[in-house]
CSV table of C-alpha atoms in Angstrom, one decimal:
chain,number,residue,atom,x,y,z
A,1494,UNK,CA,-1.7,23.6,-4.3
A,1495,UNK,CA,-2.3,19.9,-3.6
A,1496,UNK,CA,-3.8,19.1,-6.7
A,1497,UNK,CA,-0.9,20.4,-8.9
A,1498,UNK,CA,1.3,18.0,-7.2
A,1499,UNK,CA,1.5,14.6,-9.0
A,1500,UNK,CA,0.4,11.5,-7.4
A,1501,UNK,CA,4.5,10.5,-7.0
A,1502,UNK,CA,5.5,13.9,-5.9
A,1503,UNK,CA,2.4,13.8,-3.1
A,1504,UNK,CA,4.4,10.2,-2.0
A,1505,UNK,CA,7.7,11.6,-1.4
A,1506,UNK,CA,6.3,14.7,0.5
A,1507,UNK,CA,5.4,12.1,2.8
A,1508,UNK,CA,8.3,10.0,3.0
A,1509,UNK,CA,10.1,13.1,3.5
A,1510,UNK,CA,7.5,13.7,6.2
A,1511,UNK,CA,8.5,11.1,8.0
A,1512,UNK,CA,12.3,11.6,8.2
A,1513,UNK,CA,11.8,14.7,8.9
A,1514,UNK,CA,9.2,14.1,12.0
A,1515,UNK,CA,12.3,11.7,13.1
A,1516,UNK,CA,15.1,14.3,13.0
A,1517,UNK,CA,12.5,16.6,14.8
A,1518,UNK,CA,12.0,14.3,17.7
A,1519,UNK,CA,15.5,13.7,17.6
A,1520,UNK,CA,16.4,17.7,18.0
A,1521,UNK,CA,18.0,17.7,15.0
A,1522,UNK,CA,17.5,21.2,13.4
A,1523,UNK,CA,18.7,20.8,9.9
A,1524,UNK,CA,19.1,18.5,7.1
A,1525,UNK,CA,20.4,18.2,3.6
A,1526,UNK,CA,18.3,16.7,0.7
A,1527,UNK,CA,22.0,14.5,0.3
A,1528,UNK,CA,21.0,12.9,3.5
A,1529,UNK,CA,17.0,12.6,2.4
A,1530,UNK,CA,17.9,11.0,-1.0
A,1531,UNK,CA,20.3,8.8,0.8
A,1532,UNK,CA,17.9,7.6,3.5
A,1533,UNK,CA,15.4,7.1,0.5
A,1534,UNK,CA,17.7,5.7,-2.2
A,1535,UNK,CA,16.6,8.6,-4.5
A,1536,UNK,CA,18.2,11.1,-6.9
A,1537,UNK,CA,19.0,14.5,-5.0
A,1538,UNK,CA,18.0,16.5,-7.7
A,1539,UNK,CA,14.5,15.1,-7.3
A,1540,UNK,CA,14.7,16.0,-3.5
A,1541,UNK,CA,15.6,19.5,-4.7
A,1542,UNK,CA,13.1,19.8,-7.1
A,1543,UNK,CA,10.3,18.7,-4.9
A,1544,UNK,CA,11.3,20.9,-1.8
A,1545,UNK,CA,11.2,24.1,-4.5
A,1546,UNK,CA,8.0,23.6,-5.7
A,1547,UNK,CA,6.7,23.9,-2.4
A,1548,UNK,CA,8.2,27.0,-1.7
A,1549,UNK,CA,10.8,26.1,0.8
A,1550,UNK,CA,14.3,27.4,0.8
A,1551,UNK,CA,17.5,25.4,1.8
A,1552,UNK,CA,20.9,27.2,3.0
A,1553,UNK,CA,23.9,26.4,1.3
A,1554,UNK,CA,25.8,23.6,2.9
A,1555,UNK,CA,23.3,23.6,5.9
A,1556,UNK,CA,20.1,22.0,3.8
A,1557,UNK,CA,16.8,23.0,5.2
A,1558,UNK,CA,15.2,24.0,8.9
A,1559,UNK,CA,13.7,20.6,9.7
A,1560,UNK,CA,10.6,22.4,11.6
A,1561,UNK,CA,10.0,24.5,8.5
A,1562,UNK,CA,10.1,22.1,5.8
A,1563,UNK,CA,8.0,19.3,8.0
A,1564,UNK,CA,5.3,22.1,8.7
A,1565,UNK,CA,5.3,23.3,4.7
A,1566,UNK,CA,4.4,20.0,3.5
A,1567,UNK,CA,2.0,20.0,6.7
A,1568,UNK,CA,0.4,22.9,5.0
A,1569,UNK,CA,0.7,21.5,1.5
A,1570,UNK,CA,-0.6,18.2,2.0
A,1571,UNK,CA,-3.2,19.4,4.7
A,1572,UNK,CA,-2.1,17.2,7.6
A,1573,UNK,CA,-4.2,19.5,9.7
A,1574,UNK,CA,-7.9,18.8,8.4
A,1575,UNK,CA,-9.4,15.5,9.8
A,1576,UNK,CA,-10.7,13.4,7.6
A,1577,UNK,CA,-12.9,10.8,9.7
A,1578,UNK,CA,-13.4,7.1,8.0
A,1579,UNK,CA,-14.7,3.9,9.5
A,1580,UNK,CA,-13.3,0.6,8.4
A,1581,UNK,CA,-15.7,-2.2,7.3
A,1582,UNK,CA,-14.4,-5.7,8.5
A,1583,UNK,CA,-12.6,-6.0,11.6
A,1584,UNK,CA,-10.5,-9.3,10.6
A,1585,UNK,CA,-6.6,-8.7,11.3
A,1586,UNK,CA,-6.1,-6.1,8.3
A,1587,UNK,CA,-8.7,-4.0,9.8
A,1588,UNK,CA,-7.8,-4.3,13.0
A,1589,UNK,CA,-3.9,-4.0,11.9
A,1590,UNK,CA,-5.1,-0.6,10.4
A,1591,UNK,CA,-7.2,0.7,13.0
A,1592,UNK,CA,-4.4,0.6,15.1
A,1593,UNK,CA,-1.8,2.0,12.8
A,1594,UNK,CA,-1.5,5.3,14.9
A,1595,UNK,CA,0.7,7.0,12.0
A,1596,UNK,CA,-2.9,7.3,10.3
A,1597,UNK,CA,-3.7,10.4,13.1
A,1598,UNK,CA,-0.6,12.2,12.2
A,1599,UNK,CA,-1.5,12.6,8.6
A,1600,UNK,CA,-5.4,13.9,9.6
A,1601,UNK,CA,-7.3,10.4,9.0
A,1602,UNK,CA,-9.1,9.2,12.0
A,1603,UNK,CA,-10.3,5.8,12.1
A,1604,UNK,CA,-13.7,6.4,13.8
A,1605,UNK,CA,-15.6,2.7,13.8
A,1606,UNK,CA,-15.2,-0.6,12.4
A,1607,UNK,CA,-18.1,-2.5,11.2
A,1608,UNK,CA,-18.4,-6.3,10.9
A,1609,UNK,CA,-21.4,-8.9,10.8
A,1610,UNK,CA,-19.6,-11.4,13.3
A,1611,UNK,CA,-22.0,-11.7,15.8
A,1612,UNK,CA,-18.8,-12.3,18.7
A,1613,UNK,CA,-16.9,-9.4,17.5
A,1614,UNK,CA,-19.8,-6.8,17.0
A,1615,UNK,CA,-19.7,-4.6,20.9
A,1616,UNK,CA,-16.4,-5.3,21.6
A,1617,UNK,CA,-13.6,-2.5,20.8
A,1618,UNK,CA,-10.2,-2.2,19.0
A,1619,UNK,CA,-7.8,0.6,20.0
A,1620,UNK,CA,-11.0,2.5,22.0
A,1621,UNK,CA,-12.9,2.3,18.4
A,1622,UNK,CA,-16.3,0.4,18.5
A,1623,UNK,CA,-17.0,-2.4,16.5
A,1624,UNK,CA,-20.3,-2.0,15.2
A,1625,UNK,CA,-23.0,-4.0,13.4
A,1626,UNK,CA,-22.8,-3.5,9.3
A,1627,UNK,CA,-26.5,-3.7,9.7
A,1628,UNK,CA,-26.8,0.0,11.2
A,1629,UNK,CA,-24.4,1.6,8.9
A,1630,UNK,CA,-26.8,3.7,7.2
A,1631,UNK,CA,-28.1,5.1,10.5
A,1632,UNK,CA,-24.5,5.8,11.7
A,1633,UNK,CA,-23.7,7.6,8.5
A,1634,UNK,CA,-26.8,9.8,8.6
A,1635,UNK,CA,-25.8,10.4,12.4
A,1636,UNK,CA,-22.2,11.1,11.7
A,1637,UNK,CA,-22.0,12.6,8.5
A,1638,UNK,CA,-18.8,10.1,7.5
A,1639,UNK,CA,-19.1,8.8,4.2
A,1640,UNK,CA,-15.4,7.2,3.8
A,1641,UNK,CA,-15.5,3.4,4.1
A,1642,UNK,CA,-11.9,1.2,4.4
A,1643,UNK,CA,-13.0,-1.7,2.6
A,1644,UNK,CA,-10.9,-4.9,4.3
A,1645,UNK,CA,-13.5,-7.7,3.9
A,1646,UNK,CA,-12.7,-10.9,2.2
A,1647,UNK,CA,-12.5,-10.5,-1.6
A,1648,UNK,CA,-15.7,-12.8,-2.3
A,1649,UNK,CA,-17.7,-10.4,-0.5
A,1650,UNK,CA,-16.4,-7.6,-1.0
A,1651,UNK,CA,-18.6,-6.6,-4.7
A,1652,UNK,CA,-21.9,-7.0,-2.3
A,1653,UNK,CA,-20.4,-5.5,0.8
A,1654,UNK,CA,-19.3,-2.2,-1.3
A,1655,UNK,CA,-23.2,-2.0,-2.7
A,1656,UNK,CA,-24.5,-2.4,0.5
A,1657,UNK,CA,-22.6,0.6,2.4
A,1658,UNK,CA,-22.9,2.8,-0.8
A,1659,UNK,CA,-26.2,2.3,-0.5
A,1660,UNK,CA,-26.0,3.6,3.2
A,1661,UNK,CA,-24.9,7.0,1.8
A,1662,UNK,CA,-20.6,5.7,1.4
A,1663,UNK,CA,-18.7,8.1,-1.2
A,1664,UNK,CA,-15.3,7.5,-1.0
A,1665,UNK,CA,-13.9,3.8,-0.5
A,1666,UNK,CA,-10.5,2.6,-0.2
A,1667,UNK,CA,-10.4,-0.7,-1.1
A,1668,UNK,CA,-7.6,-3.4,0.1
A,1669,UNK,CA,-10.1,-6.5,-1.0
A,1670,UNK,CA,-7.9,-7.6,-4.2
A,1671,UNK,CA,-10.9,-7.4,-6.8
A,1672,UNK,CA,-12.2,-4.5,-8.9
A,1673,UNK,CA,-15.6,-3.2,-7.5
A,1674,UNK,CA,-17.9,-2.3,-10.0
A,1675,UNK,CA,-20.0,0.6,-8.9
A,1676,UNK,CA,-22.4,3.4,-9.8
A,1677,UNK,CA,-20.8,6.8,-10.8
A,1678,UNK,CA,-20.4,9.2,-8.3
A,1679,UNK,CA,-18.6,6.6,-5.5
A,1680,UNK,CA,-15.2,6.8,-5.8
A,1681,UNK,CA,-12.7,3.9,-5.2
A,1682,UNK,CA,-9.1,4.0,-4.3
A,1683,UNK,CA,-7.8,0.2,-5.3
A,1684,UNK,CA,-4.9,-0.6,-2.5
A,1685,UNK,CA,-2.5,-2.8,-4.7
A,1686,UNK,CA,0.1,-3.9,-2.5
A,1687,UNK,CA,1.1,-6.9,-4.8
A,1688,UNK,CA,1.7,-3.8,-7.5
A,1689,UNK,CA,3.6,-2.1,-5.1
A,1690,UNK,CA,5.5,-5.3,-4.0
A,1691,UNK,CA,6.3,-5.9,-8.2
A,1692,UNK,CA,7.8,-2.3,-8.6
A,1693,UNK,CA,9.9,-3.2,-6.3
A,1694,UNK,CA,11.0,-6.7,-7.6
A,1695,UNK,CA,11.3,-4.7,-11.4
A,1696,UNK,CA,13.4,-1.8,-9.6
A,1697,UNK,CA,15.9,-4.0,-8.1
A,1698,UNK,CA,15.6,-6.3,-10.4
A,1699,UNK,CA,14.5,-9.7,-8.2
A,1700,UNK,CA,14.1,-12.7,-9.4
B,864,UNK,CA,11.0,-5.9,-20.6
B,865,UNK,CA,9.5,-5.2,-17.2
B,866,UNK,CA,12.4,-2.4,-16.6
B,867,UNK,CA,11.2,-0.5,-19.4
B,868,UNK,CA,7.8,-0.2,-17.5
B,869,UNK,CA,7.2,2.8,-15.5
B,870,UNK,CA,6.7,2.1,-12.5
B,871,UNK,CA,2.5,3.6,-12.3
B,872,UNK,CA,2.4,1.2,-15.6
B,873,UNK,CA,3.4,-1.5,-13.2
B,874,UNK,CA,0.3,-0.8,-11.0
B,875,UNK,CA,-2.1,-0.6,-13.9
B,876,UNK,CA,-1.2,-3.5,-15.5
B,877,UNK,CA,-1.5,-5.4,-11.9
B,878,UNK,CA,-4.8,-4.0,-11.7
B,879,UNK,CA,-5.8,-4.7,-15.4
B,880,UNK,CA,-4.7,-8.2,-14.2
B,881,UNK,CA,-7.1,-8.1,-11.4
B,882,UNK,CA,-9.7,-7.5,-13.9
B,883,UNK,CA,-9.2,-10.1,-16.5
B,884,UNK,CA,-9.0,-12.7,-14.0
B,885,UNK,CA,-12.4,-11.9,-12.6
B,886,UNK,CA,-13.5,-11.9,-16.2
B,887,UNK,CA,-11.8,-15.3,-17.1
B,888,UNK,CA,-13.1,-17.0,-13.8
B,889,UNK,CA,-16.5,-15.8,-15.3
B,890,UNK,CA,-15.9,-17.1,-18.6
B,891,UNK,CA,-16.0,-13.9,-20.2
B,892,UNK,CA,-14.2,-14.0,-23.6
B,893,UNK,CA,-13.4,-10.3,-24.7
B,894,UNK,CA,-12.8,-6.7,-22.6
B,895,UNK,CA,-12.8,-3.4,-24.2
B,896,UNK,CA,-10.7,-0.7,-23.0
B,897,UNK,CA,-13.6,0.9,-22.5
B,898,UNK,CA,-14.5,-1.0,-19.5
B,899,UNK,CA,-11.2,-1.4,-18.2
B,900,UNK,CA,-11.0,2.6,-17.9
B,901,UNK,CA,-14.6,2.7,-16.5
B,902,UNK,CA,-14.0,0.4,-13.8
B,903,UNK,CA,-10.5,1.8,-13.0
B,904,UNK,CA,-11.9,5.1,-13.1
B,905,UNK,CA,-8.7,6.2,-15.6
B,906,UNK,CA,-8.2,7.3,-19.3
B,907,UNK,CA,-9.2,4.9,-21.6
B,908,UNK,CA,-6.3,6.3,-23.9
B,909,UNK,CA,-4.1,5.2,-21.0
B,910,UNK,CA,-5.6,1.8,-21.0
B,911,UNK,CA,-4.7,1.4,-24.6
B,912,UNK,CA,-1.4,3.0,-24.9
B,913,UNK,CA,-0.9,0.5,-21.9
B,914,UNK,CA,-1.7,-2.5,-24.0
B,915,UNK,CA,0.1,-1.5,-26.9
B,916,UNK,CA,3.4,-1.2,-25.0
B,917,UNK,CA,2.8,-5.1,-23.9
B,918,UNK,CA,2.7,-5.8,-27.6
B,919,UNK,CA,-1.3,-7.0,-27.2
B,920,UNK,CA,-3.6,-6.2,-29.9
B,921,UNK,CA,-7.2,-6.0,-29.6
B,922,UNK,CA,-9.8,-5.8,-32.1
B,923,UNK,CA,-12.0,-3.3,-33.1
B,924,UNK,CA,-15.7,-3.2,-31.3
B,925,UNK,CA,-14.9,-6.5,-29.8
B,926,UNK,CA,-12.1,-5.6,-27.4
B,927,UNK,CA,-8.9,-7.6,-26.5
B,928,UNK,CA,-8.8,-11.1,-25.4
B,929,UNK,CA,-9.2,-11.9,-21.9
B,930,UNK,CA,-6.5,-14.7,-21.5
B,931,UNK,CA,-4.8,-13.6,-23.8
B,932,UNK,CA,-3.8,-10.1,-22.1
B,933,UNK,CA,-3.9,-11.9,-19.1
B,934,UNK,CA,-1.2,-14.5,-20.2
B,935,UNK,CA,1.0,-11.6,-21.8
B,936,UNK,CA,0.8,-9.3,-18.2
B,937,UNK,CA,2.0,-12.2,-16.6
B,938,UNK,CA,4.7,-12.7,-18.6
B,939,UNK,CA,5.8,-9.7,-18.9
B,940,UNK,CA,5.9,-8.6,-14.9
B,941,UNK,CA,7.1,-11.9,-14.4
B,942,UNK,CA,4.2,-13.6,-12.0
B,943,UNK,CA,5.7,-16.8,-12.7
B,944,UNK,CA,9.0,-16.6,-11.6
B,945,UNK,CA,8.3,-17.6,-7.6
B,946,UNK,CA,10.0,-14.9,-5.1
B,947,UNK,CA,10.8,-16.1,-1.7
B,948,UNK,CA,9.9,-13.7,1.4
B,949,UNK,CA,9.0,-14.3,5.1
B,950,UNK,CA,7.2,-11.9,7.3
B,951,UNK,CA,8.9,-9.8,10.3
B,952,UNK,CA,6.9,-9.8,13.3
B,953,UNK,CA,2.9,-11.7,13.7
B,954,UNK,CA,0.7,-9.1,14.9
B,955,UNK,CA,-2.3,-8.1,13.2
B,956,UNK,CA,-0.7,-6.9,10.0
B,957,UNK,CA,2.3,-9.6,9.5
B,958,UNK,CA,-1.5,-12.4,9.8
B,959,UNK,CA,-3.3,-10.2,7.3
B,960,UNK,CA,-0.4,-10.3,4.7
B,961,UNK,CA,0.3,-13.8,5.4
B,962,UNK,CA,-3.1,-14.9,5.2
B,963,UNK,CA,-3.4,-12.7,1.6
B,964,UNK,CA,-3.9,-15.7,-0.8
B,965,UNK,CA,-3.6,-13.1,-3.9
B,966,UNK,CA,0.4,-12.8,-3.3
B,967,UNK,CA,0.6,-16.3,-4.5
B,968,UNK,CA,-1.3,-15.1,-7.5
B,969,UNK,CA,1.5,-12.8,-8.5
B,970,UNK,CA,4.3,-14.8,-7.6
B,971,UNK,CA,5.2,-13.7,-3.9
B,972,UNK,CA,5.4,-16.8,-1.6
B,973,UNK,CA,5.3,-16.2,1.6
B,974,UNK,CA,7.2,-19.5,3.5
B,975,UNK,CA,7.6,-18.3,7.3
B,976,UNK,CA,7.0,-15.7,9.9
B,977,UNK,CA,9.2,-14.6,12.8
B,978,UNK,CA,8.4,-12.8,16.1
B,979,UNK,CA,9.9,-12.7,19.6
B,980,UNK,CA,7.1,-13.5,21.4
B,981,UNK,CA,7.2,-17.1,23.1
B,982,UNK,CA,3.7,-17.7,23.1
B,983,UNK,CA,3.6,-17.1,18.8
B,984,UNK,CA,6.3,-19.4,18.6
B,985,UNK,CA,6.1,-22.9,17.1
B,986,UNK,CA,2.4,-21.7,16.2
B,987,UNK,CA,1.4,-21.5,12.3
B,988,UNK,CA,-0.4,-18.7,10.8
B,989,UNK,CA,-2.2,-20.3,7.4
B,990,UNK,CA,0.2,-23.2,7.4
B,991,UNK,CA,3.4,-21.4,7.8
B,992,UNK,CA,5.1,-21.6,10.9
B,993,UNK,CA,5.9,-18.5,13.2
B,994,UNK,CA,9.4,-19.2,14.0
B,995,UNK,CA,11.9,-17.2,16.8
B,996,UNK,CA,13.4,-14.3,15.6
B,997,UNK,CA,17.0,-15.2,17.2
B,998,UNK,CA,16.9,-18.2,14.8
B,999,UNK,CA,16.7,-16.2,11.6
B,1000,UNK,CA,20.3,-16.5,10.0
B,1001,UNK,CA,20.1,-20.2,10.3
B,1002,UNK,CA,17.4,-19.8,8.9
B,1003,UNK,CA,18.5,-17.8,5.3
B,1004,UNK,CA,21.3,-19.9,5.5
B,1005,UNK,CA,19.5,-23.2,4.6
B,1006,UNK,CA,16.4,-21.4,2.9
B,1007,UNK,CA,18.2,-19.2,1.0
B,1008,UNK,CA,15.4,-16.8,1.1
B,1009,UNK,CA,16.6,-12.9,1.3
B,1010,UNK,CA,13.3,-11.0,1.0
B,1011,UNK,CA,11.5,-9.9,4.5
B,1012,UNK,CA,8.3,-8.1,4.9
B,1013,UNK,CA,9.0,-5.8,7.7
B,1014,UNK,CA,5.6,-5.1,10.2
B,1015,UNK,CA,7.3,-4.6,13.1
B,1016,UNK,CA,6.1,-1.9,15.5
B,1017,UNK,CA,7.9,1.2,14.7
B,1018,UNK,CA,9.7,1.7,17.8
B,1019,UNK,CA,11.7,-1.3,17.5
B,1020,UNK,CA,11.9,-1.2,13.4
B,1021,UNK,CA,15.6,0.2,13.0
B,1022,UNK,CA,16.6,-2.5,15.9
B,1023,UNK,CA,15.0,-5.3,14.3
B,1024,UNK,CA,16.4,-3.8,10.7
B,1025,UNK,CA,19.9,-3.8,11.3
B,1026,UNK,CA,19.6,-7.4,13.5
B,1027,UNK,CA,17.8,-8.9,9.9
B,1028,UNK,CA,20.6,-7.5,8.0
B,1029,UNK,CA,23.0,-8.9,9.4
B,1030,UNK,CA,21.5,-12.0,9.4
B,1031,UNK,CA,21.1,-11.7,5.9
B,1032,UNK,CA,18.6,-10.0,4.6
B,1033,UNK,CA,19.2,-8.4,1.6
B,1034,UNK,CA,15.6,-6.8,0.3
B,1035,UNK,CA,13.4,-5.2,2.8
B,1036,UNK,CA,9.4,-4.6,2.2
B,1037,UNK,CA,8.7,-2.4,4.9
B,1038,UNK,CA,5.2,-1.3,6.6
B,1039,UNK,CA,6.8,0.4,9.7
B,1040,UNK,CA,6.4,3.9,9.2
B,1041,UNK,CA,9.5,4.9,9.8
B,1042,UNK,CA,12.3,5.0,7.4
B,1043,UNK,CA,15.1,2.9,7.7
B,1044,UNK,CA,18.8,3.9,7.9
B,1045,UNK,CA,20.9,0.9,6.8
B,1046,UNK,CA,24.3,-0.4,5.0
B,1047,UNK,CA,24.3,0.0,1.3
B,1048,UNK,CA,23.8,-2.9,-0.9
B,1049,UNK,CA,20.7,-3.2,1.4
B,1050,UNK,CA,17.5,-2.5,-0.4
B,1051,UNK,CA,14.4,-1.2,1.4
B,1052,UNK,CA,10.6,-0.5,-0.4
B,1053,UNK,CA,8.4,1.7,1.8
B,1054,UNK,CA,5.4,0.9,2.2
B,1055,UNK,CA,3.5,3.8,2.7
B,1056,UNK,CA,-0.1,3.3,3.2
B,1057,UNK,CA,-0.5,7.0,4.3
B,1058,UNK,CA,0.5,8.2,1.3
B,1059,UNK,CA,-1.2,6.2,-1.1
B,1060,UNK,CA,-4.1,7.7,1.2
B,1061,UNK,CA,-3.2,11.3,0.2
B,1062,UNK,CA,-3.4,10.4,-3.0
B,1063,UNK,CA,-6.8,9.5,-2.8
B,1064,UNK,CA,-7.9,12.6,-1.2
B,1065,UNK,CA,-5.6,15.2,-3.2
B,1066,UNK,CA,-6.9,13.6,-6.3
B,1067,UNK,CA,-10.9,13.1,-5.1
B,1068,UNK,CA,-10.5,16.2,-3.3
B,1069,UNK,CA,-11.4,14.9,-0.5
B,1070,UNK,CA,-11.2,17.6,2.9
């Protein structure tokens, strides 16, 4: 079912994810998609739309059973199967996202981080070892983990990325700002916060 | 123009960007849309339809012209018109986005961060100074500047929200994962790197 979701519908789910783990802490035992598209600052009907196509049914004038609707899109979006990564680079975005604990809610688990700072390689962030970059190959064959959260600065990052996909890396999500250029079969997932920061100027129109 | 963009064209434009300026630091004179799509891993029919909607016309079996696309994507998504923003809170993630030489790139200057903890205070992070949170309205009253980047943690996001707000704050770019609940007229961008992770694995299949 995942994959006939589009890339902006598998977004909200999340979003909506989130509100609804609040209201769930919180006790709360129902909501109406008025009160998501408010929190959000998105059309209802959209809300609506996206909470049909994954099956779930709202009560008139009540709105839907948090629990339900948080597990459905749980289900959907399989929350539930781990997907293990290791981050390469443990400079302040790696570390910030190593210890982003969100990350574990939504199945990824940040297993290692790997660096080639002498002073940094043995010590640990959030309980997760920082390790030396040259062993990755070893600790991929060991481990079986093959997703790699690129963080290193942009001028290395071109060599970096041929390095650990030469280690056996398949899957890399990138947040150095440069376009890797690598051989078919690895696939990257470009991070663009600055073209996530410029929808946002062109939707409320800043300037 | 840039409100007539959707906002996914946004994000392929910013990373066709990315690509043109690695080619023009090169020297390289001419890009297909052919390699565009290859390195983006996208539909090359996308890349052109892309183009065409920027008014930028390439030529056949030679490709478009580096700075010239370049010059027209900046233009058009307005990477010249400097936006103001200050960061919220300088742990790991408020250093890595305030280190992050490519905002400046596209526009996004970031002039201060602010925190609570004494011992950050009066320190600078990349040459901007980490100033006390308690001093903030004083602060957008001289500066003028409207636009935070929230990376607060989450328990203390709504808090630190509302205290922003009504200092000020009119646009909120935020990286807590939480969502916020505040006044209208206040206008919040989620950041959310979970999702953008989803993404990846929905459309990689990754499980």
């Amino acid at each position: 079912m995942k994959n006939s979701l589009s890339q902006r519908a598998i977004i909200r789910l999340t979003q909506y994810h989130t509100i609804l783990r609040d209201y769930s802490k919180k006790g709360i035992k129902n909501i109406t998609s008025s009160s998501i598209s408010k929190l959000l600052e998105i059309d209802e009907t959209q809300v609506r739309k996206d909470v049909k196509s994954i099956n779930c049914k709202g009560k008139c004038k009540v709105g839907y059973n948090v629990v339900e609707l948080k597990d459905i899109i749980e289900n959907v979006l399989d929350y539930k199967v781990v997907k293990k990564a290791f981050v390469i680079g443990a400079g302040n975005l790696g570390t910030a996202l190593s210890k982003y604990s969100k990350f574990n809610d939504y199945g990824l688990e940040i297993c290692a981080l790997f660096d080639i700072d002498k002073t940094k390689i043995g010590q640990k962030i959030d309980n997760k070892d920082i390790l030396d970059l040259k062993d990755i190959k070893k600790y991929i064959e060991t481990s079986g983990i093959n997703i790699a959260i690129l963080t290193t600065p942009n001028k290395v990052a071109q060599e970096v990325a041929e390095f650990i996909v030469n280690a056996g890396v398949k899957y890399i999500w990138n947040f150095a700002p440069t376009i890797l250029n690598l051989p078919e079969g690895v696939h990257v997932w470009h991070e663009n916060l600055i073209g996530s920061f410029l929808q946002f100027c062109a939707i409320e129109n800043i300037s």
